Amino acid sequence: MKALFATADIKRTVLRQWMMLGLILAGLAAVIGGNLYYDYYRAIATERDRLLAQVRVIDQNLDRQLEATYLGLSRLIKDIPRWRQGKGYTEAATARLVALEEVMPGVRTLTVIDADGIVRLSNRSELVGVDTSSRDYFRKARSDSNAVRMAVTPPFKTVLGNFVINLIQVVRGPQGEFNGIVAAALEPAYFSTLMNSVRYAPDMWSALAHGDGQLFLMVPERPALAGTSLAKPGSFFSRHVNSGLVETVMQGTVYSTGESRMMAQRTIHPEGVPIDSPLVVAVSRDLGAIFAPWWSRLKVQVGVYLFIVMASILGLGLWQKGARRYAEKAEAARLDLAEIHQRFERMAGTVPCVLYDYESDADGHGRFQYLSARCNELLELSADELLDDMGRFWNLVHPADVAHLRDEEAAAQREGRAFLAEVRLIVPSGRQKWVQISALPHVVPLQAAALPTAWSGFILDISERKAAEVSVVQREQQLRTLVASMNDLVVLVDTSGRISEFHWPQDWRGSRPDPDSLMGCDYAAVLPPEVASVFTSAIGALMAGGPPWSIDLTYPLAGQDRRLHATFSALSDGGSWPRGFLCVARDMTDRVAMEDELRRLATTDFLTGVANRRSFVEQMASEVARIRRFGQPGALLMLDIDHFKGVNDRLGHAAGDEVLRHLAQLAVDQLRQVDMFGRLGGEEFGILLPGTDTAGAMEFAERFRRMVEASPAMTTRGPVTFTVSIGVARLDPADTDPDAALARADAGLYKAKESGRNRVEQSD
């Protein structure tokens, strides 16, 4: 295969691929270069336009300023003769200058100087009397023969220490002789604000210079450059002035700062204002800042281009290398395929099913293309017999299953899907076998055309599985019969929490939904919340590997809640994870009710319904222990119905029983919830008063005695009036058992009877 790649055709193909890649990369480089070239000159043009727009803004503002100053000075010259006619004109003239200066923005100082150079009037009083005859601007004005023109002085430092430009007009006498000057000093701060307003980038600066080249103002300020002469050969200023153009844009190195910048300059010479020297305004930007975005795009595009070049070269090289490897692997695959085919044949003889290839068409005609050797064992026919005649196979299919198998095959072919069918075969020996026939399509027809479809699949003997399934069904039926005979609640839940089996006890069936309606439902959604909560806890414990779980619970039903004893168990098929959970709950309602009744009978007097002697004495023992522990008071009352034997003898035992029940009801109505009333025997009763001292017990006993005396019992023999004798005893923490307190209370009762009955007495 390597020799194949060494041929001339392969070499030419490889060379053409590299040449094509080179042309594509060259074209891409040309596109990127053209785009960068266009962006570069577009950046220059855009910045030129923006800088020119800014110098025009400054020019418009300075034109208005110079024009306003010229008019103001002209008006001032006309007013001077009128001021000098009156007395004390100095004060009025000074006030006029101050007012005029306030309405002329950008003007700092207004002065009127006589023919000798002495300042006669000024809005700044400190300048009056100053001799300016030696100043260049005064000498130049005195020698100027133009009576109309306004002089613009080069920047200079005033006597007040300010760096200014003066705007001067000459004052002429009646005969045209020189009679002094009026001057307006421009305010640098005003122009700084104006020039700062046009800066739209932090690297910008703007400057204002006199027409002779002296720098007046620079924003941001650079005090060291104030007054510098810009009129140097080759400087931007000189080139602008020499061009004769009103505005120019240049780029290169600035003479005054040594910076590389793009600068727009404009000569300021307002129309209608005769000035002897113009002003020049300049706005500039750093070239590095202007081209910074362009340089960023350049780096990105060059980086991307280099990445594409490297990736393309690497990709093509790898592809060509891969192509060589692919050819080598293709040959190796061909050899491997032959070996795999041989292995498949050996493996097909070992699997417990018949492997086959099958072709069918839309009309239902088909034939086997391949059958493994197992067909002799399973179908009792050789592969050659079935390959020659497909009808032999259909003859094996049970008549009841033929239609099902053909319908499944047709549906699978029509829908382009796998098919799976379980049918019965009657093999030549006469035995019946259950088989599973499964196949996957090789080619799925895209249109309803009679195109053959190839299938690959297997025929598996499932006779044993079918027999096992029948056995499982029988066992499940037996289990259902067993469960149906149980009078227990039986619930089977799978691992997803869904009910798979549900059985109500026989006497519940009419009270709850039909079990079939609960199948497949989440137990948490259909069981009462309190019961579902128990299921959740039990299943969690069983999933954690715990033993069977037992618990007593209440199942709410309409009419009567049922008391259950439930046992939960995990169902396992031998694996490490449960396959379900079984709950068997025995109905304990009747048993619990019987136990409750027995407990009640053991602690309650059957006649009066109050505590019997045993229950009363046990409660006394608990109260004595509490008094011993906490030191709180407690009292015991023992009472007896006076002459009760006479009631029984005179009215009968039934009336006597009614008297006893009446007394018990009176006591229950009067006692607190913490108190206790019990029958100690016959007509003798006890009252336990926790938290009550002796005085309180005596008071209650007397009140109860009077109430009994005033409340006759209504019996079937008529009203029966009766009285009681009461003995009162304190519960002593030193008592070791209730008998001591009972003895003291009995002594008090005996004392009450001996004292005439219907009394309350305390034991000694």
CSV table of C-alpha atoms in Angstrom, one decimal, residues 220-577:
chain,number,residue,atom,x,y,z
A,220,PRO,CA,-4.6,70.8,28.8
A,221,GLU,CA,-2.3,73.5,30.2
A,222,ARG,CA,1.4,73.3,29.7
A,223,PRO,CA,2.8,76.5,31.4
A,224,ALA,CA,6.3,75.8,30.1
A,225,LEU,CA,5.2,76.3,26.5
A,226,ALA,CA,3.4,79.6,27.0
A,227,GLY,CA,4.9,82.2,24.7
A,228,THR,CA,6.9,79.6,22.7
A,229,SER,CA,7.4,80.6,19.0
A,230,LEU,CA,5.9,78.0,16.7
A,231,ALA,CA,7.1,79.7,13.5
A,232,LYS,CA,10.0,77.4,12.9
A,233,PRO,CA,11.0,76.0,9.6
A,234,GLY,CA,9.1,72.7,8.9
A,235,SER,CA,6.8,73.1,11.9
A,236,PHE,CA,3.1,72.4,11.5
A,237,PHE,CA,2.4,76.1,12.1
A,238,SER,CA,4.8,77.3,9.5
A,239,ARG,CA,3.5,74.7,6.9
A,240,HIS,CA,-0.1,75.9,7.6
A,241,VAL,CA,0.7,79.6,7.3
A,242,ASN,CA,2.8,79.0,4.1
A,243,SER,CA,0.0,76.9,2.6
A,244,GLY,CA,-2.2,80.0,2.4
A,245,LEU,CA,-5.2,77.8,3.2
A,246,VAL,CA,-7.8,78.6,5.9
A,247,GLU,CA,-7.6,75.1,7.4
A,248,THR,CA,-5.2,72.2,7.1
A,249,VAL,CA,-4.8,68.7,8.6
A,250,MET,CA,-1.3,67.3,9.0
A,251,GLN,CA,0.3,64.4,10.8
A,252,GLY,CA,3.8,63.8,12.0
A,253,THR,CA,6.0,65.1,14.8
A,254,VAL,CA,4.8,68.3,16.6
A,255,TYR,CA,7.7,70.8,16.9
A,256,SER,CA,6.7,72.2,20.3
A,257,THR,CA,6.1,68.9,22.1
A,258,GLY,CA,8.0,66.2,20.0
A,259,GLU,CA,4.8,64.1,19.9
A,260,SER,CA,3.5,62.1,16.9
A,261,ARG,CA,0.1,63.5,16.3
A,262,MET,CA,-2.6,64.4,13.8
A,263,MET,CA,-3.4,68.1,13.9
A,264,ALA,CA,-6.1,70.2,12.4
A,265,GLN,CA,-5.3,74.0,12.2
A,266,ARG,CA,-7.5,76.9,11.2
A,267,THR,CA,-6.7,80.6,10.7
A,268,ILE,CA,-9.1,82.9,12.5
A,269,HIS,CA,-9.8,86.1,10.6
A,270,PRO,CA,-13.4,87.1,11.0
A,271,GLU,CA,-15.1,88.9,8.1
A,272,GLY,CA,-16.0,92.5,8.9
A,273,VAL,CA,-13.4,92.9,11.6
A,274,PRO,CA,-10.2,94.6,10.4
A,275,ILE,CA,-7.3,93.1,12.4
A,276,ASP,CA,-3.7,93.4,11.8
A,277,SER,CA,-2.8,89.8,12.6
A,278,PRO,CA,-5.0,86.7,12.7
A,279,LEU,CA,-5.1,84.0,15.3
A,280,VAL,CA,-4.4,80.3,14.6
A,281,VAL,CA,-6.3,77.5,16.4
A,282,ALA,CA,-5.1,73.9,16.5
A,283,VAL,CA,-6.7,70.6,17.7
A,284,SER,CA,-4.7,67.4,17.7
A,285,ARG,CA,-4.8,63.7,18.7
A,286,ASP,CA,-2.1,61.2,19.4
A,287,LEU,CA,-1.5,59.0,16.4
A,288,GLY,CA,-1.1,55.9,18.6
A,289,ALA,CA,-4.5,56.5,20.2
A,290,ILE,CA,-6.1,57.1,16.7
A,291,PHE,CA,-4.8,53.9,15.3
A,292,ALA,CA,-5.1,51.8,18.5
A,293,PRO,CA,-8.4,50.1,17.4
A,294,TRP,CA,-6.9,49.5,14.0
A,295,TRP,CA,-3.8,47.9,15.5
A,296,SER,CA,-6.1,45.7,17.7
A,297,ARG,CA,-8.0,44.6,14.6
A,298,LEU,CA,-4.7,44.0,12.8
A,299,LYS,CA,-3.4,41.8,15.5
A,300,VAL,CA,-6.6,39.8,15.8
A,301,GLN,CA,-7.0,39.3,12.0
A,302,VAL,CA,-3.3,38.4,11.6
A,303,GLY,CA,-3.5,36.1,14.6
A,304,VAL,CA,-6.6,34.4,13.1
A,305,TYR,CA,-5.0,34.2,9.7
A,306,LEU,CA,-1.9,32.6,11.2
A,307,PHE,CA,-4.0,30.2,13.1
A,308,ILE,CA,-5.9,29.3,10.0
A,309,VAL,CA,-2.6,28.8,8.1
A,310,MET,CA,-1.2,26.6,10.8
A,311,ALA,CA,-4.5,24.7,11.2
A,312,SER,CA,-4.8,24.2,7.5
A,313,ILE,CA,-1.3,22.9,7.0
A,314,LEU,CA,-1.6,20.7,10.1
A,315,GLY,CA,-5.1,19.5,9.0
A,316,LEU,CA,-4.0,18.7,5.5
A,317,GLY,CA,-0.9,16.9,6.6
A,318,LEU,CA,-2.9,14.9,9.2
A,319,TRP,CA,-5.6,14.1,6.6
A,320,GLN,CA,-3.0,12.8,4.1
A,321,LYS,CA,-1.4,10.8,6.8
A,322,GLY,CA,-4.8,9.5,7.9
A,323,ALA,CA,-5.6,8.6,4.3
A,324,ARG,CA,-2.5,6.5,4.1
A,325,ARG,CA,-3.4,4.8,7.4
A,326,TYR,CA,-7.0,4.3,6.2
A,327,ALA,CA,-5.8,2.5,3.1
A,328,GLU,CA,-3.5,0.3,5.2
A,329,LYS,CA,-6.4,-0.4,7.7
A,330,ALA,CA,-8.8,-1.2,4.9
A,331,GLU,CA,-6.6,-4.0,3.8
A,332,ALA,CA,-6.2,-5.2,7.4
A,333,ALA,CA,-10.0,-4.9,7.8
A,334,ARG,CA,-10.6,-7.1,4.8
A,335,LEU,CA,-8.4,-9.8,6.3
A,336,ASP,CA,-10.0,-9.3,9.7
A,337,LEU,CA,-13.5,-9.6,8.2
A,338,ALA,CA,-12.6,-13.0,6.7
A,339,GLU,CA,-11.4,-14.2,10.0
A,340,ILE,CA,-14.5,-12.8,11.8
A,341,HIS,CA,-16.7,-14.7,9.4
A,342,GLN,CA,-14.9,-17.9,10.3
A,343,ARG,CA,-15.3,-17.1,14.0
A,344,PHE,CA,-19.0,-16.3,13.5
A,345,GLU,CA,-19.6,-19.7,11.9
A,346,ARG,CA,-17.9,-21.4,14.9
A,347,MET,CA,-19.8,-19.3,17.4
A,348,ALA,CA,-23.1,-19.8,15.6
A,349,GLY,CA,-22.7,-23.5,16.3
A,350,THR,CA,-22.4,-22.9,20.0
A,351,VAL,CA,-25.4,-20.6,20.7
A,352,PRO,CA,-28.6,-22.3,21.8
A,353,CYS,CA,-30.7,-20.9,19.0
A,354,VAL,CA,-31.0,-20.8,15.2
A,355,LEU,CA,-29.5,-17.8,13.6
A,356,TYR,CA,-30.8,-16.8,10.2
A,357,ASP,CA,-30.9,-14.2,7.4
A,358,TYR,CA,-34.2,-13.7,5.7
A,359,GLU,CA,-35.5,-11.7,2.8
A,360,SER,CA,-39.1,-10.7,2.2
A,361,ASP,CA,-41.0,-8.4,-0.1
A,362,ALA,CA,-44.2,-6.4,0.2
A,363,ASP,CA,-46.3,-9.2,-1.3
A,364,GLY,CA,-45.3,-11.5,1.6
A,365,HIS,CA,-43.0,-13.7,-0.4
A,366,GLY,CA,-39.7,-14.5,1.4
A,367,ARG,CA,-36.9,-17.0,1.7
A,368,PHE,CA,-34.0,-17.8,4.1
A,369,GLN,CA,-30.6,-16.7,3.0
A,370,TYR,CA,-28.7,-18.3,5.9
A,371,LEU,CA,-29.5,-20.8,8.7
A,372,SER,CA,-27.1,-21.9,11.4
A,373,ALA,CA,-26.5,-25.6,12.1
A,374,ARG,CA,-28.8,-25.5,15.2
A,375,CYS,CA,-31.8,-25.8,12.9
A,376,ASN,CA,-31.3,-29.6,12.7
A,377,GLU,CA,-31.7,-29.8,16.5
A,378,LEU,CA,-34.5,-27.3,17.0
A,379,LEU,CA,-36.6,-27.6,13.8
A,380,GLU,CA,-35.6,-31.2,13.0
A,381,LEU,CA,-34.9,-30.1,9.4
A,382,SER,CA,-31.6,-29.3,7.8
A,383,ALA,CA,-30.6,-25.9,6.6
A,384,ASP,CA,-30.5,-27.0,3.0
A,385,GLU,CA,-34.1,-28.2,3.2
A,386,LEU,CA,-35.3,-24.9,4.5
A,387,LEU,CA,-33.2,-22.8,2.2
A,388,ASP,CA,-34.6,-24.6,-0.8
A,389,ASP,CA,-38.3,-24.5,0.3
A,390,MET,CA,-39.6,-21.7,2.6
A,391,GLY,CA,-42.9,-23.5,2.7
A,392,ARG,CA,-41.4,-26.2,4.9
A,393,PHE,CA,-41.0,-23.7,7.7
A,394,TRP,CA,-44.6,-22.4,7.4
A,395,ASN,CA,-45.8,-26.0,7.6
A,396,LEU,CA,-44.1,-26.3,11.0
A,397,VAL,CA,-46.0,-23.3,12.5
A,398,HIS,CA,-49.1,-24.2,14.5
A,399,PRO,CA,-52.2,-23.4,12.4
A,400,ALA,CA,-53.5,-21.1,15.2
A,401,ASP,CA,-50.4,-19.1,15.1
A,402,VAL,CA,-49.8,-18.7,11.4
A,403,ALA,CA,-52.0,-15.5,11.0
A,404,HIS,CA,-50.3,-13.9,14.0
A,405,LEU,CA,-46.8,-14.5,12.7
A,406,ARG,CA,-47.7,-13.2,9.2
A,407,ASP,CA,-49.4,-10.1,10.6
A,408,GLU,CA,-46.4,-9.3,12.8
A,409,GLU,CA,-44.0,-9.8,9.8
A,410,ALA,CA,-46.1,-7.5,7.6
A,411,ALA,CA,-46.4,-4.8,10.2
A,412,ALA,CA,-42.7,-4.8,10.9
A,413,GLN,CA,-41.9,-4.5,7.2
A,414,ARG,CA,-44.4,-1.8,6.7
A,415,GLU,CA,-43.2,0.3,9.7
A,416,GLY,CA,-39.5,-0.5,9.2
A,417,ARG,CA,-39.0,-1.9,12.7
A,418,ALA,CA,-37.9,-5.0,14.4
A,419,PHE,CA,-40.4,-7.8,15.0
A,420,LEU,CA,-40.8,-10.3,17.8
A,421,ALA,CA,-43.2,-13.1,18.0
A,422,GLU,CA,-43.8,-16.2,20.1
A,423,VAL,CA,-45.4,-19.1,18.3
A,424,ARG,CA,-45.8,-22.8,18.5
A,425,LEU,CA,-44.1,-25.2,16.1
A,426,ILE,CA,-45.0,-28.8,15.4
A,427,VAL,CA,-41.8,-30.5,14.4
A,428,PRO,CA,-41.6,-33.6,12.2
A,429,SER,CA,-41.4,-35.9,15.3
A,430,GLY,CA,-44.8,-34.7,16.3
A,431,ARG,CA,-43.7,-32.7,19.4
A,432,GLN,CA,-45.0,-29.2,20.0
A,433,LYS,CA,-42.3,-26.5,20.8
A,434,TRP,CA,-42.7,-22.9,21.8
A,435,VAL,CA,-40.2,-20.7,20.0
A,436,GLN,CA,-39.4,-17.0,20.0
A,437,ILE,CA,-38.7,-15.5,16.6
A,438,SER,CA,-36.9,-12.1,16.6
A,439,ALA,CA,-35.4,-10.1,13.7
A,440,LEU,CA,-33.9,-6.7,12.9
A,441,PRO,CA,-34.2,-5.1,9.4
A,442,HIS,CA,-31.2,-4.6,7.3
A,443,VAL,CA,-32.9,-2.2,4.8
A,444,VAL,CA,-36.0,-0.2,5.6
A,445,PRO,CA,-38.0,0.8,2.5
A,446,LEU,CA,-38.5,4.6,2.3
A,447,GLN,CA,-41.5,4.3,0.0
A,448,ALA,CA,-44.4,1.8,-0.3
A,449,ALA,CA,-42.7,-0.1,-3.1
A,450,ALA,CA,-42.3,-3.9,-3.4
A,451,LEU,CA,-38.6,-3.7,-2.5
A,452,PRO,CA,-37.1,-6.7,-0.7
A,453,THR,CA,-36.3,-6.3,2.9
A,454,ALA,CA,-33.5,-8.2,4.6
A,455,TRP,CA,-33.8,-9.4,8.2
A,456,SER,CA,-31.3,-11.0,10.6
A,457,GLY,CA,-32.5,-12.7,13.7
A,458,PHE,CA,-32.8,-15.9,15.8
A,459,ILE,CA,-35.3,-18.7,16.6
A,460,LEU,CA,-35.0,-19.6,20.3
A,461,ASP,CA,-36.6,-22.6,22.0
A,462,ILE,CA,-38.7,-21.2,24.9
A,463,SER,CA,-40.7,-24.3,25.8
A,464,GLU,CA,-39.2,-24.5,29.2
A,465,ARG,CA,-39.8,-20.8,29.9
A,466,LYS,CA,-43.5,-21.2,28.8
A,467,ALA,CA,-43.9,-24.2,31.1
A,468,ALA,CA,-42.4,-22.1,34.0
A,469,GLU,CA,-44.7,-19.2,33.2
A,470,VAL,CA,-47.7,-21.6,33.4
A,471,SER,CA,-46.4,-22.8,36.7
A,472,VAL,CA,-46.0,-19.2,38.0
A,473,VAL,CA,-49.5,-18.3,36.9
A,474,GLN,CA,-50.9,-21.4,38.8
A,475,ARG,CA,-48.9,-20.5,41.9
A,476,GLU,CA,-50.1,-16.9,41.7
A,477,GLN,CA,-53.7,-18.1,41.4
A,478,GLN,CA,-53.1,-20.3,44.5
A,479,LEU,CA,-51.6,-17.4,46.4
A,480,ARG,CA,-54.6,-15.1,45.4
A,481,THR,CA,-57.0,-17.8,46.6
A,482,LEU,CA,-55.1,-18.1,49.9
A,483,VAL,CA,-55.0,-14.3,50.4
A,484,ALA,CA,-58.7,-14.0,49.6
A,485,SER,CA,-59.5,-16.4,52.4
A,486,MET,CA,-57.6,-14.4,54.9
A,487,ASN,CA,-59.4,-11.9,57.2
A,488,ASP,CA,-56.3,-9.6,57.2
A,489,LEU,CA,-55.3,-6.5,55.3
A,490,VAL,CA,-52.7,-7.5,52.7
A,491,VAL,CA,-50.8,-5.0,50.7
A,492,LEU,CA,-48.0,-5.7,48.2
A,493,VAL,CA,-45.9,-2.7,47.0
A,494,ASP,CA,-43.2,-2.7,44.4
A,495,THR,CA,-39.9,-0.8,44.7
A,496,SER,CA,-41.4,2.3,42.9
A,497,GLY,CA,-44.1,2.6,45.6
A,498,ARG,CA,-47.0,1.3,43.5
A,499,ILE,CA,-49.5,-1.1,44.8
A,500,SER,CA,-49.4,-4.5,43.0
A,501,GLU,CA,-51.7,-6.5,45.2
A,502,PHE,CA,-54.4,-5.4,47.7
A,503,HIS,CA,-56.8,-7.4,49.9
A,504,TRP,CA,-59.4,-6.0,52.3
A,505,PRO,CA,-60.5,-8.1,55.3
A,506,GLN,CA,-63.9,-9.7,54.6
A,507,ASP,CA,-65.8,-7.5,57.0
A,508,TRP,CA,-64.2,-4.3,55.5
A,509,ARG,CA,-65.0,-4.9,51.8
A,510,GLY,CA,-68.2,-2.8,51.7
A,511,SER,CA,-66.5,0.1,53.4
A,512,ARG,CA,-63.5,0.8,51.1
A,513,PRO,CA,-62.8,1.1,47.4
A,514,ASP,CA,-62.6,-1.9,45.2
A,515,PRO,CA,-59.1,-3.4,45.4
A,516,ASP,CA,-58.8,-3.4,41.6
A,517,SER,CA,-59.1,0.4,41.5
A,518,LEU,CA,-56.0,0.6,43.7
A,519,MET,CA,-53.7,-1.5,41.5
A,520,GLY,CA,-50.8,0.5,40.1
A,521,CYS,CA,-51.5,3.5,42.3
A,522,ASP,CA,-48.9,5.1,44.5
A,523,TYR,CA,-49.6,4.0,48.1
A,524,ALA,CA,-49.0,7.5,49.4
A,525,ALA,CA,-51.8,8.8,47.2
A,526,VAL,CA,-54.5,6.3,48.0
A,527,LEU,CA,-53.8,5.2,51.6
A,528,PRO,CA,-54.8,7.5,54.6
A,529,PRO,CA,-51.9,9.9,55.4
A,530,GLU,CA,-51.2,8.3,58.8
A,531,VAL,CA,-51.1,4.8,57.3
A,532,ALA,CA,-49.0,5.9,54.3
A,533,SER,CA,-46.5,7.5,56.8
A,534,VAL,CA,-46.1,4.1,58.5
A,535,PHE,CA,-45.6,2.4,55.1
A,536,THR,CA,-42.9,5.0,54.2
A,537,SER,CA,-41.0,4.4,57.5
A,538,ALA,CA,-41.2,0.6,57.2
A,539,ILE,CA,-40.1,0.5,53.6
A,540,GLY,CA,-37.2,2.8,54.4
A,541,ALA,CA,-36.1,0.5,57.2
A,542,LEU,CA,-36.4,-2.6,55.0
A,543,MET,CA,-34.4,-1.0,52.2
A,544,ALA,CA,-31.6,-0.2,54.6
A,545,GLY,CA,-31.3,-4.0,55.2
A,546,GLY,CA,-33.4,-4.2,58.5
A,547,PRO,CA,-35.4,-7.2,59.7
A,548,PRO,CA,-39.1,-7.5,59.3
A,549,TRP,CA,-40.9,-4.6,60.8
A,550,SER,CA,-43.9,-4.8,63.2
A,551,ILE,CA,-46.1,-1.9,64.5
A,552,ASP,CA,-49.5,-1.3,65.9
A,553,LEU,CA,-51.5,1.3,63.9
A,554,THR,CA,-55.0,2.7,63.4
A,555,TYR,CA,-56.7,2.5,60.0
A,556,PRO,CA,-59.5,5.2,59.8
A,557,LEU,CA,-62.8,3.9,58.4
A,558,ALA,CA,-66.2,5.6,58.1
A,559,GLY,CA,-68.1,4.6,61.2
A,560,GLN,CA,-65.3,2.9,63.2
A,561,ASP,CA,-61.5,3.1,63.1
A,562,ARG,CA,-59.8,-0.3,63.0
A,563,ARG,CA,-56.8,-1.2,65.3
A,564,LEU,CA,-54.2,-3.2,63.4
A,565,HIS,CA,-51.0,-5.1,64.1
A,566,ALA,CA,-49.0,-4.8,60.9
A,567,THR,CA,-45.9,-6.8,59.9
A,568,PHE,CA,-43.8,-5.5,56.9
A,569,SER,CA,-41.4,-7.8,55.1
A,570,ALA,CA,-39.1,-7.3,52.1
A,571,LEU,CA,-39.6,-9.7,49.1
A,572,SER,CA,-36.4,-10.9,47.4
A,573,ASP,CA,-35.6,-12.9,44.4
A,574,GLY,CA,-32.2,-13.8,45.6
A,575,GLY,CA,-30.5,-10.5,44.6
A,576,SER,CA,-29.1,-7.8,46.9
A,577,TRP,CA,-32.0,-5.5,46.3
